[in-house]
Amino acid sequence: MLSAPRNFFVGGNWKLNGNKQEIGKIINFLTAGNLDPSTEVVCAPPTIYLEYVRKTLPSSVCVAAQNCYKVPKGAFTGETSPAMIKDVGVEWAIIGHSERRNVFGESDELIGAKVGHALEAGLKVIPCIGEKLEERESGKTEEVVFCQLKAIADNIKPDQWQNVVIAYEPVWAIGTGKTASPAQAQEIHVKLRKWLNDNVSADVAWKTRIIYGGSVTADNCRELARERDIDGFLVGGVSLKPDFVQIVNARQ
Ligand code: PGA
């Protein structure tokens, strides 16, 4: 069987954490650490530090915004556009993280529009999807993640899929210490890939990276990374710590 053409991908979502001093320490361990050169590494600092981090990190590590708005400019106080993110040399944006959905009330429709606009503006995107605990317990996981994925996929043109990495992050596993088991994560990744196959194309299903997020640690990352359809991780808490390097190197 052909091995999949999907480079291992590890994102670090710093969320609302850090100041220049603490970020300096993260940059130090990323610079000093022996990062597996075959892993694509992307760090997402708070918006205000994007340019500083881009200028300070080695160019082999990419930088992402944690969010962006759906239009290039205008009367939208407090927002940041993909054009501005690109203007400071940053190439990626996380879109629709569960905290954006559940704390800030972002809808599938808004997230879809953001994905479409960010891709049009030339950013690469990491759209996030995932079910809540009550949805899993009531047997609705597939329905929820397929609906979230459809709202995203409807806004992606065929030639833009190469700039998309889907993050599957079950909400019950984010920041809780309850990681999905490798089998649980693999099961959903297979279903998401099949959805892409049936609703977009076999080529997109084969080539698009689907990464897992939710309490990934240096201890559990290797076992998760052995699953065929887990193409990397989106890491929250541990991305602020030197252990992040071990997650980057989970496939070594
Ligand atoms: P966590 O967060 O690794 O702290 O669980 C994951 C995420 O929110 O992307």
CSV table of N, CA and C and ligand atoms in Angstrom, one decimal, residues 15 97 169 173-175 214-215 234-237, ligand 1:
chain,number,residue,atom,x,y,z
A,15,LYS,N,-2.7,30.2,23.1
A,15,LYS,CA,-3.9,30.8,23.7
A,15,LYS,C,-3.6,32.2,24.3
A,97,HIS,N,-11.5,27.6,16.6
A,97,HIS,CA,-11.1,26.8,17.8
A,97,HIS,C,-12.3,26.7,18.7
A,169,GLU,N,-10.6,18.3,17.5
A,169,GLU,CA,-10.4,18.5,18.9
A,169,GLU,C,-11.7,18.2,19.7
A,173,ALA,N,-11.9,16.9,25.7
A,173,ALA,CA,-10.5,16.6,25.9
A,173,ALA,C,-9.6,17.8,26.0
A,174,ILE,N,-10.1,19.0,25.7
A,174,ILE,CA,-9.3,20.2,25.6
A,174,ILE,C,-9.0,20.7,27.0
A,175,GLY,N,-7.8,20.7,27.4
A,175,GLY,CA,-7.4,21.3,28.7
A,175,GLY,C,-7.9,20.6,29.9
A,214,GLY,N,-6.2,17.9,22.1
A,214,GLY,CA,-7.0,17.7,23.3
A,214,GLY,C,-6.1,16.9,24.3
A,215,SER,N,-5.4,17.6,25.2
A,215,SER,CA,-4.6,17.0,26.2
A,215,SER,C,-3.5,16.1,25.7
A,234,LEU,N,-2.6,19.4,17.4
A,234,LEU,CA,-2.7,20.8,17.9
A,234,LEU,C,-2.6,20.8,19.4
A,235,VAL,N,-1.6,21.4,19.9
A,235,VAL,CA,-1.2,21.3,21.3
A,235,VAL,C,-1.5,22.7,22.0
A,236,GLY,N,-2.2,22.6,23.1
A,236,GLY,CA,-2.4,23.8,23.9
A,236,GLY,C,-1.4,24.0,25.0
A,237,GLY,N,-1.8,23.5,26.2
A,237,GLY,CA,-1.0,23.7,27.4
A,237,GLY,C,0.5,23.4,27.2
B,1,PGA,P1,-4.7,21.3,25.4
B,1,PGA,O1,-5.4,22.3,24.3
B,1,PGA,O2,-3.6,20.7,24.7
B,1,PGA,O3,-4.3,22.2,26.5
B,1,PGA,O4,-5.8,20.3,25.8
B,1,PGA,C1,-5.6,21.9,22.9
B,1,PGA,C2,-6.1,23.0,22.1
B,1,PGA,O5,-7.0,23.8,22.6
B,1,PGA,O6,-5.8,23.1,20.9
